[in-house]
Structure formats: C-alpha cells, structure tokens
XYZ file of C-alpha atoms in Angstrom:
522
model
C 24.098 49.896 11.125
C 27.283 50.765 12.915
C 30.208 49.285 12.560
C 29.957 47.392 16.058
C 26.626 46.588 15.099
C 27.981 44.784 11.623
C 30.935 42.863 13.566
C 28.227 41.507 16.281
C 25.781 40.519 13.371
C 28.800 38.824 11.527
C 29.878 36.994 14.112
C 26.268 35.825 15.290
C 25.977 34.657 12.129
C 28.969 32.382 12.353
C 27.972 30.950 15.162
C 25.009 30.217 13.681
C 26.288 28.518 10.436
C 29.384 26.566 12.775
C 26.273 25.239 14.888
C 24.196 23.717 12.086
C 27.183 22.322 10.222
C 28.021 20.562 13.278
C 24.403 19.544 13.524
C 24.214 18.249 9.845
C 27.596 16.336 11.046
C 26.449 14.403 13.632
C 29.012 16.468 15.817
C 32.009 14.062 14.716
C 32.550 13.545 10.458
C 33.853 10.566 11.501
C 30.442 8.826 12.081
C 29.356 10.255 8.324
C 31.996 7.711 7.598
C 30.865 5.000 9.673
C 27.724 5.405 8.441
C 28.774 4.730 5.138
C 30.836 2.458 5.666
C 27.856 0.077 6.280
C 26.282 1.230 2.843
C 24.155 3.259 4.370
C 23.391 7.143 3.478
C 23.114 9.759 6.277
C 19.713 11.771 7.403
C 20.488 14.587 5.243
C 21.558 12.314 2.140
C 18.395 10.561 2.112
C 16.216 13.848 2.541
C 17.857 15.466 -0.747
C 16.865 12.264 -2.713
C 13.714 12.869 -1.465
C 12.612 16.169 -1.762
C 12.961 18.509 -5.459
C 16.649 20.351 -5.227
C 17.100 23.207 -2.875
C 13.467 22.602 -0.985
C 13.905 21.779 1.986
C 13.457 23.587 4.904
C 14.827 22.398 8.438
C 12.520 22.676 11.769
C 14.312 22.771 15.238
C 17.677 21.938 13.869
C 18.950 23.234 16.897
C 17.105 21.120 19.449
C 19.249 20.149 21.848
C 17.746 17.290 25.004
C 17.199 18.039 28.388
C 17.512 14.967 30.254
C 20.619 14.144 33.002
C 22.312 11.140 34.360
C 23.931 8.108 32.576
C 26.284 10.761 31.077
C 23.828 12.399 28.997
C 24.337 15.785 30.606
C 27.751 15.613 28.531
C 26.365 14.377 25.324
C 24.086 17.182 23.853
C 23.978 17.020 19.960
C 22.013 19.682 17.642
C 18.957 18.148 16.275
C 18.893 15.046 19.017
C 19.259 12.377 16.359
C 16.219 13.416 14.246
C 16.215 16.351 10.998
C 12.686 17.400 10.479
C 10.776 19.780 8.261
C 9.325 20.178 4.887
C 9.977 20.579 1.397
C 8.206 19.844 -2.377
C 8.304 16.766 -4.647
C 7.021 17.640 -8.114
C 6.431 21.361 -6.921
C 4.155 20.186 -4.230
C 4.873 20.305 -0.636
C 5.715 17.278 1.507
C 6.659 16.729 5.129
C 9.438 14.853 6.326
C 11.692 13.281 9.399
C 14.592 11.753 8.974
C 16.130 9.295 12.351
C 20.135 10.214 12.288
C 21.765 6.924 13.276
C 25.129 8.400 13.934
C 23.518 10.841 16.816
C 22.469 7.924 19.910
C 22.014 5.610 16.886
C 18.542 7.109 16.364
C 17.324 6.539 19.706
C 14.283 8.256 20.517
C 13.702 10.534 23.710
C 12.074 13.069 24.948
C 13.197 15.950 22.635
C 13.979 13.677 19.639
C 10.156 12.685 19.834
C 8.738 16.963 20.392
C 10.629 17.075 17.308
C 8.998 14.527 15.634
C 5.486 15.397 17.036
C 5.878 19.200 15.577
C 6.114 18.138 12.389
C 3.589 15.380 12.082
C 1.614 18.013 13.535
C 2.316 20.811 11.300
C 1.357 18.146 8.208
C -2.144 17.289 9.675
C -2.914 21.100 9.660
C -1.197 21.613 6.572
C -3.395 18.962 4.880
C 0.591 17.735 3.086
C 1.760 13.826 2.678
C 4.187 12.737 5.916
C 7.102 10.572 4.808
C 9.207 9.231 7.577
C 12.541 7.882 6.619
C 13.360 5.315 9.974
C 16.714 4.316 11.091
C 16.801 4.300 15.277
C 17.406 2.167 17.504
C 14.250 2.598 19.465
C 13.542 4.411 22.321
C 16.449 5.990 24.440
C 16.827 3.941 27.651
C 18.390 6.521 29.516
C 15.499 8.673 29.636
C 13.343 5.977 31.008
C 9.348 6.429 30.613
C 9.874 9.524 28.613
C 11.361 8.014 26.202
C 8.100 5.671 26.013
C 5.603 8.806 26.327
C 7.141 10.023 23.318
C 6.249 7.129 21.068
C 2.539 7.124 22.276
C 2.312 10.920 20.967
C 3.786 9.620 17.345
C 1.108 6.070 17.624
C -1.278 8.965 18.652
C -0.790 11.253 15.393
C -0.469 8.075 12.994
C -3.920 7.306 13.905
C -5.068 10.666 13.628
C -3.696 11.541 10.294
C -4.936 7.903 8.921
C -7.046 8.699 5.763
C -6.506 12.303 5.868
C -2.941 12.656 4.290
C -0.659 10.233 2.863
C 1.484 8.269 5.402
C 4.552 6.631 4.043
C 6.902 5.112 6.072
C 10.653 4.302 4.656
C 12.577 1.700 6.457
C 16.720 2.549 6.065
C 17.970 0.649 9.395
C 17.354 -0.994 12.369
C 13.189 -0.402 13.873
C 12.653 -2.836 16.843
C 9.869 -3.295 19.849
C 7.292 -0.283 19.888
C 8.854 1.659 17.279
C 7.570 -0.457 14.553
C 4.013 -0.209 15.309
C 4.462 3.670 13.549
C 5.598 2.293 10.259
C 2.575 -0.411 10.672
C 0.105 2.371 11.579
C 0.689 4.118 7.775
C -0.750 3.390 4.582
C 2.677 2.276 3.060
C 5.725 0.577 4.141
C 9.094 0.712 1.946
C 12.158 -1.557 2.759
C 15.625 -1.603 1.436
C 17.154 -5.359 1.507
C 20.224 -6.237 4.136
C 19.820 -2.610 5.767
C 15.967 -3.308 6.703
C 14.703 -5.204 10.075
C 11.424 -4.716 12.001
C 10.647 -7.006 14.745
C 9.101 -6.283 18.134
C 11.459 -8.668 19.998
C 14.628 -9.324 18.501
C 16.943 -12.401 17.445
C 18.744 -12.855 21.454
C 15.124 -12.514 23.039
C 13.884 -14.936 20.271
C 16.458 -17.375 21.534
C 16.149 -16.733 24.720
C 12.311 -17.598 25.511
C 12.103 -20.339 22.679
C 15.346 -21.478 21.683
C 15.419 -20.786 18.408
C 18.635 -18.895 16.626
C 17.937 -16.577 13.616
C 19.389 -13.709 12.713
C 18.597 -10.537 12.049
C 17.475 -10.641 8.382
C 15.632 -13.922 8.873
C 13.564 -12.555 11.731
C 12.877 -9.525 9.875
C 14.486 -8.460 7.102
C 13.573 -6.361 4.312
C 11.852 -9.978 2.406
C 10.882 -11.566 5.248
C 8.146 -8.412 5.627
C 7.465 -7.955 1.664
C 7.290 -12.026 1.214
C 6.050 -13.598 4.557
C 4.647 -11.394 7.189
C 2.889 -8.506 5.106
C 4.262 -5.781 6.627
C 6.231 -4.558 3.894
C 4.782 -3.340 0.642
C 7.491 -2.517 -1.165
C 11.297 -3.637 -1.230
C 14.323 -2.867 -3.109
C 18.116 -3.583 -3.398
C 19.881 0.117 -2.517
C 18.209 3.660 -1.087
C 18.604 5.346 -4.008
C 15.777 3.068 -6.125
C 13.838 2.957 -2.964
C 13.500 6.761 -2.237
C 12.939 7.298 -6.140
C 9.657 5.140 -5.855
C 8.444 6.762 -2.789
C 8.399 9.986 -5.365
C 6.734 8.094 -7.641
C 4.069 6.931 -5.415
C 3.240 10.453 -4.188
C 3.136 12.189 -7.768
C 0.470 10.059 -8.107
C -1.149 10.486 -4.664
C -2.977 13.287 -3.706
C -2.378 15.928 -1.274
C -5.021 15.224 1.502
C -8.434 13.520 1.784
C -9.832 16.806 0.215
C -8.550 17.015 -2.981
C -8.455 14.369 -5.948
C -5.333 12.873 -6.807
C -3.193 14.948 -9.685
C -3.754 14.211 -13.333
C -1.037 13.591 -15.534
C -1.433 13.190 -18.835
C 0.707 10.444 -20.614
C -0.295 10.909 -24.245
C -1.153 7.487 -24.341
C -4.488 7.296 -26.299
C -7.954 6.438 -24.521
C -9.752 3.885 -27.185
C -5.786 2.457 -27.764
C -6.905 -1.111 -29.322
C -6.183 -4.163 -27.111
C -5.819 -6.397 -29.902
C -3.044 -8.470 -27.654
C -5.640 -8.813 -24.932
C -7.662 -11.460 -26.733
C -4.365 -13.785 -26.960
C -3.513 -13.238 -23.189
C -6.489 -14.168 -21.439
C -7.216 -18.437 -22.568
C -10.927 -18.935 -23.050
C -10.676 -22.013 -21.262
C -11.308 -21.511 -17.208
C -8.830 -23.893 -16.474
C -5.098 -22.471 -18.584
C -4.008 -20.000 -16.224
C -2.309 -16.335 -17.333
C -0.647 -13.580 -15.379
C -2.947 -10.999 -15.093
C -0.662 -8.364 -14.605
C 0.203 -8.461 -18.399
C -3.741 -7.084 -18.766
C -3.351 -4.882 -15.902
C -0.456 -3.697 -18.630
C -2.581 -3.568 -21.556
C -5.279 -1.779 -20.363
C -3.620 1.274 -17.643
C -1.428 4.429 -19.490
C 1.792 3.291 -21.142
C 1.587 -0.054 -19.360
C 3.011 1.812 -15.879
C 1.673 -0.203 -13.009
C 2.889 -0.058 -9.727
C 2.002 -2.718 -7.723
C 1.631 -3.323 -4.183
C 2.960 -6.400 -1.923
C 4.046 -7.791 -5.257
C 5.641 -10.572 -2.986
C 2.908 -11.316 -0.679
C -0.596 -12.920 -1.042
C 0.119 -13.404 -5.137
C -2.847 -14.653 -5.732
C -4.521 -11.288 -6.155
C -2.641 -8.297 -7.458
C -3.359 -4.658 -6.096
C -1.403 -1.536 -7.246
C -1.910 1.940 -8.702
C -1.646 2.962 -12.481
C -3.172 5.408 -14.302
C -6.074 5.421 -17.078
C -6.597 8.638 -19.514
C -4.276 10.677 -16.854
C -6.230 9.840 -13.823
C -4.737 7.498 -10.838
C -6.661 4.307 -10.572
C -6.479 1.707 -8.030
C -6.381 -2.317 -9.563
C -7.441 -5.079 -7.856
C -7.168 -8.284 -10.105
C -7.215 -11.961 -9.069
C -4.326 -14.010 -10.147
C -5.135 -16.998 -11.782
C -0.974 -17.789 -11.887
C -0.811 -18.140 -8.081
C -3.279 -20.354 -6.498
C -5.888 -20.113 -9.800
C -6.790 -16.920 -8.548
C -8.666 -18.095 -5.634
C -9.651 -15.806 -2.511
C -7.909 -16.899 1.021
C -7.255 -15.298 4.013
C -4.121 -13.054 3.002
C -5.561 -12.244 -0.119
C -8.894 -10.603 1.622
C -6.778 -8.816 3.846
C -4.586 -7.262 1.340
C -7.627 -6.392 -0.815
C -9.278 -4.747 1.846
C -6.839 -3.077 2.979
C -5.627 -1.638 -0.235
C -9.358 -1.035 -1.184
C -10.004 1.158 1.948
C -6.781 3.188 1.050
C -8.230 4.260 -2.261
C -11.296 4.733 -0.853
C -9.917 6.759 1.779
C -7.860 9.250 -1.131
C -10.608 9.056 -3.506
C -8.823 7.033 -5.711
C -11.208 5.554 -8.362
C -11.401 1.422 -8.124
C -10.895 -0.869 -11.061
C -11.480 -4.897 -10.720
C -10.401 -7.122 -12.797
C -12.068 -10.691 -11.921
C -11.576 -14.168 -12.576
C -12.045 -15.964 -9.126
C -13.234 -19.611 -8.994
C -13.616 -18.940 -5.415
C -13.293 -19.331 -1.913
C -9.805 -21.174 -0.462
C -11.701 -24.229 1.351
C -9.420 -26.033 3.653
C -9.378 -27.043 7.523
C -6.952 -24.065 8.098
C -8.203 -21.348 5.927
C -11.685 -22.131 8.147
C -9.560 -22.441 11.688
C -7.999 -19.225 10.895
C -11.121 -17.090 10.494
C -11.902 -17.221 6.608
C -15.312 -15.857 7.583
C -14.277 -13.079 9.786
C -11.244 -11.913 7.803
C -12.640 -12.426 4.521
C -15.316 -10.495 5.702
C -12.897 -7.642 5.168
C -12.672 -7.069 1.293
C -16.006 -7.243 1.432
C -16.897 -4.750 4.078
C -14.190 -2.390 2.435
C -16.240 -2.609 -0.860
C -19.374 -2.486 0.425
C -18.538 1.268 2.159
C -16.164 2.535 -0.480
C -17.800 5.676 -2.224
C -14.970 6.235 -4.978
C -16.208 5.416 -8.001
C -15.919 1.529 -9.160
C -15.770 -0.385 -12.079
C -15.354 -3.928 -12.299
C -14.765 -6.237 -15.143
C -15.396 -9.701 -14.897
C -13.145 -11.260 -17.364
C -13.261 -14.810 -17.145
C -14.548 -17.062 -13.679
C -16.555 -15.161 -11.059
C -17.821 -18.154 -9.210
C -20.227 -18.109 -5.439
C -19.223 -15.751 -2.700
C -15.784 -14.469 -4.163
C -17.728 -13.290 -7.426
C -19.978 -11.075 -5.150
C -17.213 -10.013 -2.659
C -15.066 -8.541 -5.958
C -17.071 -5.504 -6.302
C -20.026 -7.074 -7.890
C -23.016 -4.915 -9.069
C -25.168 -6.344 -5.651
C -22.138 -4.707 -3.405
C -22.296 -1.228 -5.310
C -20.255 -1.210 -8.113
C -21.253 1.480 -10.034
C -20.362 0.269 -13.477
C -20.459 -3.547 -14.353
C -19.083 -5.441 -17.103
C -17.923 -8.313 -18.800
C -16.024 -10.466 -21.732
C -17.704 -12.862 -23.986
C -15.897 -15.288 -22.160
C -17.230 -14.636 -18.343
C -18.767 -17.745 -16.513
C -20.815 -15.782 -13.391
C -22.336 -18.794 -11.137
C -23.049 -20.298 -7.811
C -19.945 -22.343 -8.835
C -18.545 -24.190 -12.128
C -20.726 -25.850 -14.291
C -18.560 -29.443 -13.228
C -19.170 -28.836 -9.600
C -22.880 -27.528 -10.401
C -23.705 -30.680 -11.694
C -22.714 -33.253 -9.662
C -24.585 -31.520 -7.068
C -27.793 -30.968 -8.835
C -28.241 -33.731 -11.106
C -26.356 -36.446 -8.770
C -29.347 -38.610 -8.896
C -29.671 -38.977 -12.478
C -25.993 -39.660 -12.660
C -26.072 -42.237 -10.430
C -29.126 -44.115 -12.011
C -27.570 -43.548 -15.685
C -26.274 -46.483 -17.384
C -23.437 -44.556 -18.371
C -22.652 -41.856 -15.832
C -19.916 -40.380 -17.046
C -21.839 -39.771 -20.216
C -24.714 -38.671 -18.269
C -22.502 -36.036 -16.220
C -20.838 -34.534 -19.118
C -24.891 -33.936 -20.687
C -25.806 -32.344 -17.770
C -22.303 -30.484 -17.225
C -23.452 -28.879 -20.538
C -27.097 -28.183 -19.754
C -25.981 -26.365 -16.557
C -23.886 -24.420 -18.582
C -25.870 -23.591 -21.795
C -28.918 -22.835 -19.075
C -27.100 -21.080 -16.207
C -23.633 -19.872 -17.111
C -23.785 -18.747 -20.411
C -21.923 -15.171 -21.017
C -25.373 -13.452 -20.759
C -26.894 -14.679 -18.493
C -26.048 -11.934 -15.822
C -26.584 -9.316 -18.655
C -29.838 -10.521 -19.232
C -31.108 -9.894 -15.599
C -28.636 -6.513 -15.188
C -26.549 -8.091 -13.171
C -23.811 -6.423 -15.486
C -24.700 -3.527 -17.186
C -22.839 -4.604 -20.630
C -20.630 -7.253 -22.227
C -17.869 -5.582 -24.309
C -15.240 -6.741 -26.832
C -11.961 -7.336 -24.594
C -10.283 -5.122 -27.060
C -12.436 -2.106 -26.191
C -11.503 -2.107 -22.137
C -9.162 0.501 -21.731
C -11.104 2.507 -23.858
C -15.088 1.575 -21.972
C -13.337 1.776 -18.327
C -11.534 5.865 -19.661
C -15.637 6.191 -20.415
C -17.319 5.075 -17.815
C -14.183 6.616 -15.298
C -14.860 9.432 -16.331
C -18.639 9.942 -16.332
C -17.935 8.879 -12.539
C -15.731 11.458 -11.998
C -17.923 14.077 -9.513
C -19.591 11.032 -8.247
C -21.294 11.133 -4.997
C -22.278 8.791 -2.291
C -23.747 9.954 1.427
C -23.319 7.364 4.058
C -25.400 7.344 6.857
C -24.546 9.742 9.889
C -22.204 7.360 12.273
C -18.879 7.840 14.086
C -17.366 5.427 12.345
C -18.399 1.589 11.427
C -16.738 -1.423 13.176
C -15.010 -3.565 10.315
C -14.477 -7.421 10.863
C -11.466 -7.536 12.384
C-alpha cells in the first residue's frame, strides 16, 4: 500500500471511529448526564449488562433518518435513537435493541423502526431469543403516519416470532399509547420501579375525559402492572437486578421452538429426601401453607423463579429446575384465597402453561384446589369463558406433564389442573389427597339432606354421613383404585418420583391433528 494509500485509510478510519463515538454519545455527553441524572443508565450501559463481555456486535449504528420539516432536516443523529444487534449470554447468542432516550427521547420513526425491524428479523431467521430493552417516548410526531407504519411492522414481527423464540421485553422508561402493545405481545414483561410506566392514554388524557388526577406511577407504574393489571411479570428496585434476571431467565430458556431448553446440572441429588415436606403441608384441608416452600423442597437447590409473584396469588407459576432440566410449576396457593381457581388465576395459568408448552418446557402441578371462585362477579365477568383457558391450554399442551395432587382437588378445578382425564401423562398423589365432586361437608348436605332433616339430631346425623361420604368416596385411594392416578407416593419421595417419571418423558411425543391453528376461549 502506498503511502497515500495508508494516510487515506488512516484517516477514513478516523472518521469512522469520531462517527460512532458520537453515535454511542447521543451527539451531546451532556445528555449521558441527564440521563443519569434521573437514575437511569444509557442504551449502551444497559446492553453490556446484558450481553457476556466484549459480545456485542452493533447493526446500522450509522443510520441516520430521512424525514424533513418541523426542523428535523437539522437534527440527524447516528443510530436515530435506537442501538441494535446481537451478542451471547452464557456463550449463546441473543438479539437485542436498545430505545436511546437522550436521541428524540426514544421516539420512534421511520428509520428508528427499519432499524428495529432488521433485527427482529434477523432473530426469527436466526432461530436466537429477542430482548428489547424500552425507553421511548412513542412514536415520533413529526413524521406523521410513518411513524405509525413503523409500529405495525414491530406488532407484525411480535406475532410472528410468538412461540418460536423467546420474546422478552424490558421496561427502563417511559412506553405510552401503541407502543405498549409490543411489550404485551411477548412472552415476558420486566419492570424496574419509579423508572417504569405503560399506559395507552396517559395521566392529562385520564383527567381530561373522566376527571380523575393520578400520576404517572399510579396509572402505570412498575407495581401497578406486576400487582394490579397483569401486565408485568416481573419487577425490581434498580436496572442492574433487573437485567441480571433477564440472564437468568434465558440460561434457562431455550434457543428456539426447535431445540429443548439447556441442562444444567446443579449437583443437587435426584432421590434428595423431603423429610421437611411432611411438616409443611397440614393434613387437615382446612390449615393453609405457602406452597412455594414445596415448590422449594422439591426443584434443584430450592431455585425457583416465579412468575407474576404479585398478581393472581392464589396460584403460583414459575420456572425451576429438577435433575438439571428446566421445569415449568404451576401450584395452587392455599395462602391466598385457599387456593381456589378465579378468573385471574385461569388466565395466568393458561397463559404461562401455553408458554412452556410452546418451548417444550416440561409441566409440573402441584394441586390442592377446593375449587371454583363462585360469586355474582366472578360469573358476570366470564368465569366460564376465561376459565375455559387453563383448561384449553392443558388440554393441547404436548410437553410432557406430571401432576401431583397433594392435598384438595375438588369438582371442575381438580380436572382443569392437569388431571389424568385432560392428558397428564403421569398422575400422582399423597396419602393425604381428597379427589371429589366437592368436600365431603358440602357432599353431604347435598346428598343425604333428607335424612338430616328427618333426624332427631341433625347435627349428629350430618357429621355420620359427613364421614360415610368420606370413608366411601374420598378416601386417598379411591382415584388410585379406578387409575385415575397412576400411584400414591410417600411425600418424601417427590422430587425424587417426578426426576423419574421427567425423565422417562423426556423424547415424548404427541401429534395433534392437522389444523391451522385452534381458536382458544378468549
């Protein structure tokens, strides 16, 4: 090379390095300082927490926007307010973007959006989990429709990547009106509390079509979405914790809809005795227990990480890990509500059911469920249609599935929880299970009400045929005896009897009929 040739090169490459420091500045350090300033981390920041050191690799960092008018033709930043591309975590490859709320405050338009559609893209075909790490403003007014066009194409891609990789969506600032139907379109949603709010009309439109005053937070903050609304299924107090778990949840996530999730080996032995298990669970129906201290007892090294931990309590859903392999719980909560089955609960079950389904994640139930939520409003409000959805959600999932009926598993709740009838591939239960139309108390007064009316004592008489009904119909073996459970194990054998039975279902199997897709109660 000449020594012309070596001076143009240099320089070119000077230019080059000037231009993506500026872009990776936001074109002004002091907005990196602003940005901090309100506790917040920067586009870049939050990527390198992300991603394993010195992996990432940067797509269209020098995108600049096209659009004119409203004094944009002065205002063209590298990147347009979005960093894109890909990197590892754990060694394997993940696909990010990143809004840049110092560049148009993360506004999306026309090129910000191409940007964004490249690399969801490029994840699709690479068969690679998509994390998006939102902090915009929403779309860019001053480039009108386009602005709006570009959102579709993201809503578009959500949809299209749904159950074929991993869609996480990390909330680090401001997401209002269309933009936060991306975040709700993905299989998880992670919030950071007083940085966090998703609403589709915000706190001055609020107040202006109803009155009402609220800010920010209260409309939809970070709690409001893990606690009230759903949306949220995990929250935490600073970025740092919050982009840690995101890692977590993808080493234990598979790559694509193709692949089984990665094993991981803890050490912690398969037939470990659950000695403690027989003190935590009361024999009596009625004493109620937090079942995510058996959820503890029973997964590798008592690592459980649970989904919407805040919302619908009264069943617990979350991902652990038995013998190495990633496992998906679902456990009714007899500390919130007794355990019982509403409206929220069903949906979050489903939901979380179809995910695992959708990964092939294996399925583990844990159930003690007196029931059905009966109430004016719970019926109002759909019960049938919406609790329809755990059930249809079992009924089609082809991962393998255990359940354990532990205590309760009363009516329509104990078939909807992955009972043997709906498909679950191995069934079992404690000593200590009651499986019924409903409690023997209930049972009872229903059945025998005549004779308890015409006794001369009928509180004597209902406590004799209390009994009967459940020396007759809800004794522990009663399902056993007709194979409605295929064993009933010591409670200090579980771990050990679900690592078993896991992994004999390990290459399982299951066609479906030919179909473009079913149409779940909605």
């Amino acid at each position: 090379m000449s020594i012309a040739a070596a001076d143009e090169l240099t320089v070119r490459l000077d230019e080059l390095a000037e231009r993506k420091t500026t872009a990776r500045d936001g074109g002004d350090p002091r907005v990196t300082e602003r940005q901090h300033a309100k506790g917040k981390l920067t586009a870049h920041e939050r990527i390198a927490l992300l991603l394993d050191k010195g992996s990432f690799s940067e797509v269209e960092p020098l995108r600049r926007h096209r659009a004119t008018g409203f004094g944009l033709e002065a205002k063209k930043p590298y990147g347009d307010g979005v960093v894109t591309g890909w990197g590892t975590v754990e060694g394997r490859t993940v696909f990010v973007y990143a809004h840049d709320f110092r560049v148009f405050g993360g506004a999306l338009g026309e090129a910000h959006a191409t940007k964004i559609h490249k690399i969801m893209d490029m994840a699709i075909a690479a068969g690679a989990p998509l994390v998006s790490l939102n902090d915009g403003a929403g779309a860019r007014i001053q480039e009108g429709v386009s602005a709006l066009a570009g959102y579709g194409g993201i809503f578009r891609r959500n949809t299209k990547a749904s159950g074929v990789i991993p869609q996480i969506s990390v909330m680090l600032g401001p997401c209002a009106g269309g933009a936060a139907y991306s975040p709700a379109l993905t299989d998880f949603v992670f919030a950071v509390r007083d940085i966090s709010q998703m609403f589709i009309t915000g706190p001055d439109v609020v107040k202006a079509v109803t009155g009402e005053e609220i800010s920010q937070n209260g409309l939809g903050g970070a709690d409001v979405h893990a606690g009230t609304s759903g949306v949220a299924h995990f929250v935490y107090d600073d970025e740092e914790t919050c982009i840690a778990e995101v890692r977590y949840l993808l080493s234990m996530l598979p790559q694509n809809n193709r692949e089984l999730p990665p094993v991981a080996h803890t050490g912690d032995p398969v037939d470990r005795p659950g000695d403690s298990l027989l003190d935590l669970v009361p024999v009596d129906g009625s004493r109620s227990y937090d079942i995510r201290a058996v959820i503890e007892e029973v997964v590798d090294d008592g690592e459980f990480m649970e989904v919407h931990a805040t919302w619908a309590q009264n069943i617990v859903v979350g991902l652990a890990r038995v013998d190495g392999h990633t496992v998906g719980v679902v456990a009714n909560q007899p500390a919130a509500m007794a355990g019982v089955l509403d409206i929220k609960a069903s949906e979050k079950g489903a939901r979380f059911v179809q995910f695992c389904d959708a990964f092939n994640i294996p399925l583990v139930t844990l159930v003690d469920v007196p029931g059905f939520l009966p109430g004016v409003d719970q019926e109002h409000e759909g019960i049938i249609r919406r609790g329809a959805k755990l059930l249809y959600a079992y009924c089609n999932a082809t991962v393998p599935r255990v359940s354990v009926v532990l205590r309760k598993a009363y009516g329509g709740a104990y078939i909807v929880m992955d009972s043997r009838s709906i498909g679950a591939d191995v069934a079992l239960a404690w000593p200590t299970n009651e499986i019924a139309v409903m409690g023997a108390e209930g049972a009872a007064n229903v059945v025998f009400r005549r004779e308890i009316a015409a006794a001369d004592d009928p509180d004597a008489m209902r406590q004799e045929k209390i009994d009967q009904y459940r020396r007759e119909l809800v004794h522990p073996y009663y399902a056993a005896e007709r194979g409605l459970v295929d064993d009933v194990i010591d409670p200090r054998q579980t771990r050990e009897v679900l690592a078993r039975s896991l992994a004999m279902l390990l290459h399982k199997h299951t066609d479906l009929p030919s179909r473009k897709h079913g149409n779940p109660p909605q």
